[in-house]
Short mmCIF file of C-alpha atoms in Angstrom, two decimals:
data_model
loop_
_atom_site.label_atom_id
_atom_site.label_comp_id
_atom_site.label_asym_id
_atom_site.label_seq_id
_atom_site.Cartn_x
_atom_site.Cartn_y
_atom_site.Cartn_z
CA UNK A 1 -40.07 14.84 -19.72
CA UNK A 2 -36.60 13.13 -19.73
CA UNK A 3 -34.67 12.32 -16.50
CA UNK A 4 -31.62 13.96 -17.30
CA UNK A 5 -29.09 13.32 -14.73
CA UNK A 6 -26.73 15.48 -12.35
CA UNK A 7 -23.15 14.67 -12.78
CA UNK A 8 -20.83 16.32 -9.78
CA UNK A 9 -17.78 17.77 -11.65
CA UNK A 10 -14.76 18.96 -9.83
CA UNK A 11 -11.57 20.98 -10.70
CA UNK A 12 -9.36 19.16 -8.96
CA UNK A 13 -7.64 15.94 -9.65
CA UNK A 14 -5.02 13.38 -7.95
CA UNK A 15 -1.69 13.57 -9.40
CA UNK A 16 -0.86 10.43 -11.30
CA UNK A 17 2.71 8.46 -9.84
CA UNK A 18 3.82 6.26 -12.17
CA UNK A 19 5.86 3.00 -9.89
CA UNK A 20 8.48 0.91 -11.84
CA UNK A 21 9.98 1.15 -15.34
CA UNK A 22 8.93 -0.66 -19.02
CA UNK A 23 6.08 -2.54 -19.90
CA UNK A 24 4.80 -3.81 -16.26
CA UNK A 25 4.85 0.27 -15.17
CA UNK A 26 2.28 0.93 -13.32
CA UNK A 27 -0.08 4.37 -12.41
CA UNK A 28 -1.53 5.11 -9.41
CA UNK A 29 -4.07 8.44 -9.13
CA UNK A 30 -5.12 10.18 -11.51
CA UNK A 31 -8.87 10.32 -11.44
CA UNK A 32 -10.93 13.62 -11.07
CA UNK A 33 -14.17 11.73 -9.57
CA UNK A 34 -15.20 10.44 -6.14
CA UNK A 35 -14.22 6.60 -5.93
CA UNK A 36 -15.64 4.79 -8.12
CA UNK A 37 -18.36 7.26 -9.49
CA UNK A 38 -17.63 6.00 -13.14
CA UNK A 39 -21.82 7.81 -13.64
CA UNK A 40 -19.76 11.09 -13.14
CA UNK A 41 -16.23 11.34 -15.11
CA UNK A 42 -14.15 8.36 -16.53
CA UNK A 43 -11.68 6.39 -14.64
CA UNK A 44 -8.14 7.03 -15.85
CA UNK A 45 -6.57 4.61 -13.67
CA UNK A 46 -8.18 1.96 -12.02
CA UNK A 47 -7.01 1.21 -8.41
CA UNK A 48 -3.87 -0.99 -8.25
CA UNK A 49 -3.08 -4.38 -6.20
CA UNK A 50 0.34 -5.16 -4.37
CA UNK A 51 1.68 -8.18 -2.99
CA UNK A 52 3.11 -8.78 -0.21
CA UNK A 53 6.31 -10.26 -0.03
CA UNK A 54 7.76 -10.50 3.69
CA UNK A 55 11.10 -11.91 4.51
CA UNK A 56 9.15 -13.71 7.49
CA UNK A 57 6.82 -15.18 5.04
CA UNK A 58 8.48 -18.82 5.97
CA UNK A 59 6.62 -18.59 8.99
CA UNK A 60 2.98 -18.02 7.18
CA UNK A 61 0.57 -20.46 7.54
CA UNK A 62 -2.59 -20.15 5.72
CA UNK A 63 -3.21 -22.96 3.44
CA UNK A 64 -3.80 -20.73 0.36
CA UNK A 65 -0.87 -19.08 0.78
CA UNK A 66 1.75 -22.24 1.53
CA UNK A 67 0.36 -23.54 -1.79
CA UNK A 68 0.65 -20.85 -3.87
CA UNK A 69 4.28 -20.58 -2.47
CA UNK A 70 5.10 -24.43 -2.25
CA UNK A 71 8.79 -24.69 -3.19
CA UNK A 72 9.78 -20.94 -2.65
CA UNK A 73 12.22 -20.43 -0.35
CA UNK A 74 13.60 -16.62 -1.07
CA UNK A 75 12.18 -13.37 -1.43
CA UNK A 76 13.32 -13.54 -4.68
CA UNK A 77 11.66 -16.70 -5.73
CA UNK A 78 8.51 -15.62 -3.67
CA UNK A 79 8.46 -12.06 -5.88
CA UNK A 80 8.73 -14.49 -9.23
CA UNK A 81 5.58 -16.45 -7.94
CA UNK A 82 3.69 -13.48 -6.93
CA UNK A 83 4.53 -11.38 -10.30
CA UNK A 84 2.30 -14.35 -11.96
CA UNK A 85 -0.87 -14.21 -9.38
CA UNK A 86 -3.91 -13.01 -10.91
CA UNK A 87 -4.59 -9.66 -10.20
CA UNK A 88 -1.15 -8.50 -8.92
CA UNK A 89 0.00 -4.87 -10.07
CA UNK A 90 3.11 -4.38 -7.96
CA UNK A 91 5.30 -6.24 -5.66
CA UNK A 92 5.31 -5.53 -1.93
CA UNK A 93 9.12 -6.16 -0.33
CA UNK A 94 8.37 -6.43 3.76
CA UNK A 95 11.38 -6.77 5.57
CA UNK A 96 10.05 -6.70 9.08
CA UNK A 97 13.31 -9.02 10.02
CA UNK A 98 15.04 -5.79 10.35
CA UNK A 99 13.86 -5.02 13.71
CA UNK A 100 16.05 -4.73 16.11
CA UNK A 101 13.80 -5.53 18.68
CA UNK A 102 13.16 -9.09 16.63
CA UNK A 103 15.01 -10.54 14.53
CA UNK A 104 17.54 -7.81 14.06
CA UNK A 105 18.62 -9.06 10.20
CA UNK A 106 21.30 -6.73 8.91
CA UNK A 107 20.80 -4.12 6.29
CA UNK A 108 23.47 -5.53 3.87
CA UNK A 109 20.94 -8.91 3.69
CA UNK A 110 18.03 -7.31 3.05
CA UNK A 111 19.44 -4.81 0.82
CA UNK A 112 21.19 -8.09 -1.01
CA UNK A 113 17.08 -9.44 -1.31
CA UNK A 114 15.74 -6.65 -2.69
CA UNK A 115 18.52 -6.30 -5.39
CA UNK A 116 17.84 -10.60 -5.55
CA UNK A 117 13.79 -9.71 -6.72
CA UNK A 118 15.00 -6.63 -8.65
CA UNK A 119 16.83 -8.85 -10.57
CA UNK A 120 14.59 -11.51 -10.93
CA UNK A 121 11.22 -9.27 -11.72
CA UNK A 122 9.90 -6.83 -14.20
CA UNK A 123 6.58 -5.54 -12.10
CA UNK A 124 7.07 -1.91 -9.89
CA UNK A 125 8.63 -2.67 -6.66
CA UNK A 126 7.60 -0.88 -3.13
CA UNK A 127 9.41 -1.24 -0.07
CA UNK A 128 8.17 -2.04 3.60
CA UNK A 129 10.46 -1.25 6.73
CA UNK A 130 10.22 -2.85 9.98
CA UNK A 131 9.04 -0.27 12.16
CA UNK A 132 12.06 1.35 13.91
CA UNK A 133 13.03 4.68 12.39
CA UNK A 134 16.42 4.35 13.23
CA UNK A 135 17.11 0.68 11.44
CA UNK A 136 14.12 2.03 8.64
CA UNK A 137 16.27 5.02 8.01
CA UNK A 138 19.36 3.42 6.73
CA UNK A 139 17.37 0.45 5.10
CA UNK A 140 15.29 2.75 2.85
CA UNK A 141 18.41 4.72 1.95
CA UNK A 142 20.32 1.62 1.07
CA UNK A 143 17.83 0.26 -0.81
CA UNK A 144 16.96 3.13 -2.72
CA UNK A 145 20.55 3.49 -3.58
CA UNK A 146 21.02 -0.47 -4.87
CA UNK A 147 17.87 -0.11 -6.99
CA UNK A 148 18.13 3.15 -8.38
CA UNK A 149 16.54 3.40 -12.06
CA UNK A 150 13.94 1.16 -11.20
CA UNK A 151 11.40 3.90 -10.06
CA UNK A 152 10.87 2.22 -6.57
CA UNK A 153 8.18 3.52 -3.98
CA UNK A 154 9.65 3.64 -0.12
CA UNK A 155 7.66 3.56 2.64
CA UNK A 156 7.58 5.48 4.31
CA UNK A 157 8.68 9.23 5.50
CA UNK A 158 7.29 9.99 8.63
CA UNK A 159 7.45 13.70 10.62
CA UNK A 160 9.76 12.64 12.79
CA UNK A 161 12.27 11.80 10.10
CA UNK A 162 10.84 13.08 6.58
CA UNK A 163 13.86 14.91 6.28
CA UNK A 164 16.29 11.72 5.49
CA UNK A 165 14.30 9.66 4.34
CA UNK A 166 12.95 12.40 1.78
CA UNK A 167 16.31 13.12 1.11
CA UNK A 168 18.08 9.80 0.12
CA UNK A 169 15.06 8.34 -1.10
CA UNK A 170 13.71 11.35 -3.57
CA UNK A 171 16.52 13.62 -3.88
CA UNK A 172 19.75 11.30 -4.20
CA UNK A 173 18.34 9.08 -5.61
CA UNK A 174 15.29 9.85 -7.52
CA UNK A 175 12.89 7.47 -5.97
CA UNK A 176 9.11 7.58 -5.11
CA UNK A 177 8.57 8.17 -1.44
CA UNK A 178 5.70 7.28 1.00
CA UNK A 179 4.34 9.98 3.60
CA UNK A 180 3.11 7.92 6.49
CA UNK A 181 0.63 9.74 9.09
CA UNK A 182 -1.81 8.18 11.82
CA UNK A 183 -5.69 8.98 10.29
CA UNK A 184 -5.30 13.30 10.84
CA UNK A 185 -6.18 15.16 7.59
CA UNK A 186 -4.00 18.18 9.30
CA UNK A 187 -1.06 15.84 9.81
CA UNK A 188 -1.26 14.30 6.26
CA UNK A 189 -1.37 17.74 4.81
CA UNK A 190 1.87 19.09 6.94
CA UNK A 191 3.93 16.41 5.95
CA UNK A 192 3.19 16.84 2.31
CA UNK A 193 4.42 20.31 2.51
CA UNK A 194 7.14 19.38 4.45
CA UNK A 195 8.22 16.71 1.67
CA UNK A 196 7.68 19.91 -1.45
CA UNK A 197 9.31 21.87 1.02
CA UNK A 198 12.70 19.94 0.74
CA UNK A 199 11.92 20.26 -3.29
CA UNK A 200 10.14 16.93 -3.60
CA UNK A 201 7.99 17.12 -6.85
CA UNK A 202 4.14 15.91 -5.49
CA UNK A 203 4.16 13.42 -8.70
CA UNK A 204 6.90 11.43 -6.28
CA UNK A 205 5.14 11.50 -3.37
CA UNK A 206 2.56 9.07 -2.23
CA UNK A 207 0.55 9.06 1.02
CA UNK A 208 -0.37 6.72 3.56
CA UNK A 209 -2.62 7.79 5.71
CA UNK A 210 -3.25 5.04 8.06
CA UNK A 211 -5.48 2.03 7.83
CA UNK A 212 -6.90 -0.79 10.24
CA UNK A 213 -8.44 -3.98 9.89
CA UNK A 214 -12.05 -3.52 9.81
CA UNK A 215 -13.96 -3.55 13.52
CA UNK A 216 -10.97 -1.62 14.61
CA UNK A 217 -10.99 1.50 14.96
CA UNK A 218 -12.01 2.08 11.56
CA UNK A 219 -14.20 4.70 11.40
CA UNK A 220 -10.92 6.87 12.18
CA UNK A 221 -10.02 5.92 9.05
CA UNK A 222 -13.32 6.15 6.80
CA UNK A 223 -13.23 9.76 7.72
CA UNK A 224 -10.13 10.53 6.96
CA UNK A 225 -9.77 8.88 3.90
CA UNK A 226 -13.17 11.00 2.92
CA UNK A 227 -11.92 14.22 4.24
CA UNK A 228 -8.78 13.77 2.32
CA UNK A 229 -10.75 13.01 -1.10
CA UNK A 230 -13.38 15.90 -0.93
CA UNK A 231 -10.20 18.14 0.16
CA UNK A 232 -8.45 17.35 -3.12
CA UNK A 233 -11.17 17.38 -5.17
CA UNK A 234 -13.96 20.07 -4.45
CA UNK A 235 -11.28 22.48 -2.53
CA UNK A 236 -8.88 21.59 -5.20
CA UNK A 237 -6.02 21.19 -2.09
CA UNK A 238 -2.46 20.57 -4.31
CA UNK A 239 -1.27 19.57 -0.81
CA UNK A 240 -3.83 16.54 -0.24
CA UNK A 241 -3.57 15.22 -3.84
CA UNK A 242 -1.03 12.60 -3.59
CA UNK A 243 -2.45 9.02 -4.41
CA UNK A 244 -2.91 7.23 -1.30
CA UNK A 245 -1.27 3.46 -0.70
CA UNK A 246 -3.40 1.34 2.23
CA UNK A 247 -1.09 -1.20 3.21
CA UNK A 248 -3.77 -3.71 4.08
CA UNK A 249 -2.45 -7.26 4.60
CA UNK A 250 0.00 -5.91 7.99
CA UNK A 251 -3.33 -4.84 9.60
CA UNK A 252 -5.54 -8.13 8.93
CA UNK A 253 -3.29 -10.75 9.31
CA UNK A 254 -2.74 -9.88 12.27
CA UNK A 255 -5.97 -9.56 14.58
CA UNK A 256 -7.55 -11.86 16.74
CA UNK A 257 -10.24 -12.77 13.57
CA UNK A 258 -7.35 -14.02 11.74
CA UNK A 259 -4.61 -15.67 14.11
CA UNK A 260 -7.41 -17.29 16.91
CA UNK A 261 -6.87 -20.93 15.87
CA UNK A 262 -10.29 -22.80 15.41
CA UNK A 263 -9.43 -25.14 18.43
CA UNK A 264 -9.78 -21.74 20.69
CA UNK A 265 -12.50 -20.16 18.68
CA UNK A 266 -14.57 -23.04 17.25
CA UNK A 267 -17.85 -20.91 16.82
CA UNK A 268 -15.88 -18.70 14.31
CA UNK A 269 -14.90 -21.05 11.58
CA UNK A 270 -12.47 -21.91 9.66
CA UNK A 271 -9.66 -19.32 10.42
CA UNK A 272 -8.74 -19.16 6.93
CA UNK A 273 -11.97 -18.05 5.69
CA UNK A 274 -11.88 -15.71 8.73
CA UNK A 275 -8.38 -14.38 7.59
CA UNK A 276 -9.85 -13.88 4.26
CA UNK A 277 -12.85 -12.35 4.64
CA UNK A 278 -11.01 -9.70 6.99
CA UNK A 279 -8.43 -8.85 4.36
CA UNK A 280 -11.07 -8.54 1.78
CA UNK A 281 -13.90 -6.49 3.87
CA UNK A 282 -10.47 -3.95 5.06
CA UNK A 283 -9.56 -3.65 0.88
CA UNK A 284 -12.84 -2.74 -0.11
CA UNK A 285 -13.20 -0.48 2.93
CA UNK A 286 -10.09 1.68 1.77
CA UNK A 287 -10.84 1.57 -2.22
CA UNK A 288 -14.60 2.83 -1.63
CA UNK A 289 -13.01 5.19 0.50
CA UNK A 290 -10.75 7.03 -1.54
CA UNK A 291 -7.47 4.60 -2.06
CA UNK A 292 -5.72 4.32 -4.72
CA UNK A 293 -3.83 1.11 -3.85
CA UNK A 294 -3.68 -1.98 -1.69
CA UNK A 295 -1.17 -4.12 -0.35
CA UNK A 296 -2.59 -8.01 0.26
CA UNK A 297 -1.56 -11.14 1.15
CA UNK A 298 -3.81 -13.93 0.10
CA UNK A 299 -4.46 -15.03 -3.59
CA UNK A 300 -8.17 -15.71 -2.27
CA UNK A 301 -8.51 -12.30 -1.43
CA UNK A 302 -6.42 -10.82 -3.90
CA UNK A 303 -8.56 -12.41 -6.87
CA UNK A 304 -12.04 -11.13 -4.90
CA UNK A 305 -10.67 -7.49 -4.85
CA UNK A 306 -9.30 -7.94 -8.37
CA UNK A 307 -13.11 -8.92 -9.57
CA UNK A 308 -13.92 -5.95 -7.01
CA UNK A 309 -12.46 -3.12 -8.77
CA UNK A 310 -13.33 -4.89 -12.28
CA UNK A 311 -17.07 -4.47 -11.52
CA UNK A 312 -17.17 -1.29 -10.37
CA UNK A 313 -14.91 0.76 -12.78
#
């Protein structure tokens, strides 16, 4: 007798967000199947790749990245270099130098880089704040002001302040916005309704629902991201079908695997590899579980992930 096998069809689906304009435009969502389950249904989209682009990124040190970067000394110069690394689908713009409590760089200069890479560009653009909601705030509605038309993704609307940052982002000025929660299903779910509730479509609304560098705290994650998935798909939830973003490269570039120098942590290697291997091992982690995009650093890492998704799609 033939094995015929079970296929797991559901009704539900995640809305496909389309970031930037022309040629280089980019989907994210869209599938109707667990991740990766090509056995069951067709992937529509395949998940995406961002870069990241900080305005701190002077002060990076990994030897991959300095070379890929050799010579770059803007944002804007950095976003022409990353546009051409293999594997990119979108460009990342991090300005943590806004931060009051850091560097405290004003609004009208980082609004003035962003325009500088809009300019200079043709892949989808998303933008990264620093942190503080009040600085973030004006920031996001700046920028989404300066780069209207170009289909932007901000991030990110939080409950505390999902009302103006929804509002100048979406609303005036048309722009794709990022709901950011802490790994709660429940809290993911309110502030999606909160966003539709201020008449933002769900096809401009992306979530991000918290992420970690693996070995932290990640099983917080894992489960959400699964709960979310099954949610949209076998309960057919319109409020938990928004794509979700995993801004990765924050997270792993920034524990004690990747920043312990090999002079205090000889037995660990080179740091790298370390750095590398943590960014990598935290991607796969979110597109297995139910991602739909990543934001990296390294062009090691980025190239693994790309071969990644490539394999299993």
């Amino acid at each position: 007798m033939a094995f015929t096998p079970k296929t797991a069809h559901f009704n539900g689906h995640i809305n496909a967000v389309t970031l930037g304009t022309g040629d280089k435009a980019t989907v994210i969502g869209g599938q109707n199947v667990m991740p990766f389950y090509t056995f069951d249904a067709a992937v529509e989209h395949a998940p995406k790749i961002g870069i990241e682009i900080s305005d701190l990124a002077g002060s990076w040190t990994a030897p991959g990245i300095v070379d890929f970067y050799a010579g770059c000394t803007t944002m804007a110069q950095r976003a022409v270099r990353a546009e051409s690394m293999p594997g990119a689908d979108f460009l990342a713009l991090h300005f943590e130098s806004a931060d009051p409590n850091g560097a405290n760089r004003s609004v009208e200069d980082c609004v003035a880089d962003a325009k500088a890479v809009a300019e200079a560009v043709s892949m989808p653009i998303v933008i990264m704040g620093c942190k503080n909601m009040e600085k973030d705030g004006e920031l996001f509605s700046k920028i989404a002001e300066a780069l209207q038309g170009k289909n932007i993704l901000v991030m990110s609307a939080k409950n505390e302040d999902y009302k103006t940052v929804g509002a100048s982002v979406a609303l005036a000025y048309g722009q794709k916005v990022g709901a950011e929660t802490a790994d709660d299903i429940n809290l993911a779910k309110q502030l999606n309704i909160m966003l539709k509730g201020l008449s933002i479509a769900p096809e401009n609304i992306v979530m991000n629902i918290g992420t970690a560098a693996v070995g932290y705290g990640y099983e917080y994650v894992a489960s959400t991201l699964d709960r979310v998935r099954l949610a949209a798909l076998a309960q057919s939830d319109a409020d938990l079908q928004m794509p979700i973003i995993a801004p990765v490269s924050p997270d792993t570039w920034g524990v004690k695997e990747s920043t312990a120098s090999e002079e205090d942590e000889p037995a660990w290697g080179c740091q790298e590899e370390r750095a590398i291997e943590m960014e990598v091992s935290t991607a796969a982690a979110n597109l297995t579980g139910g991602a739909d995009a990543v934001i990296m650093r390294h062009p090691a890492a980025v190239a693994t992930i790309k071969k990644f998704i490539t394999e299993l799609v």
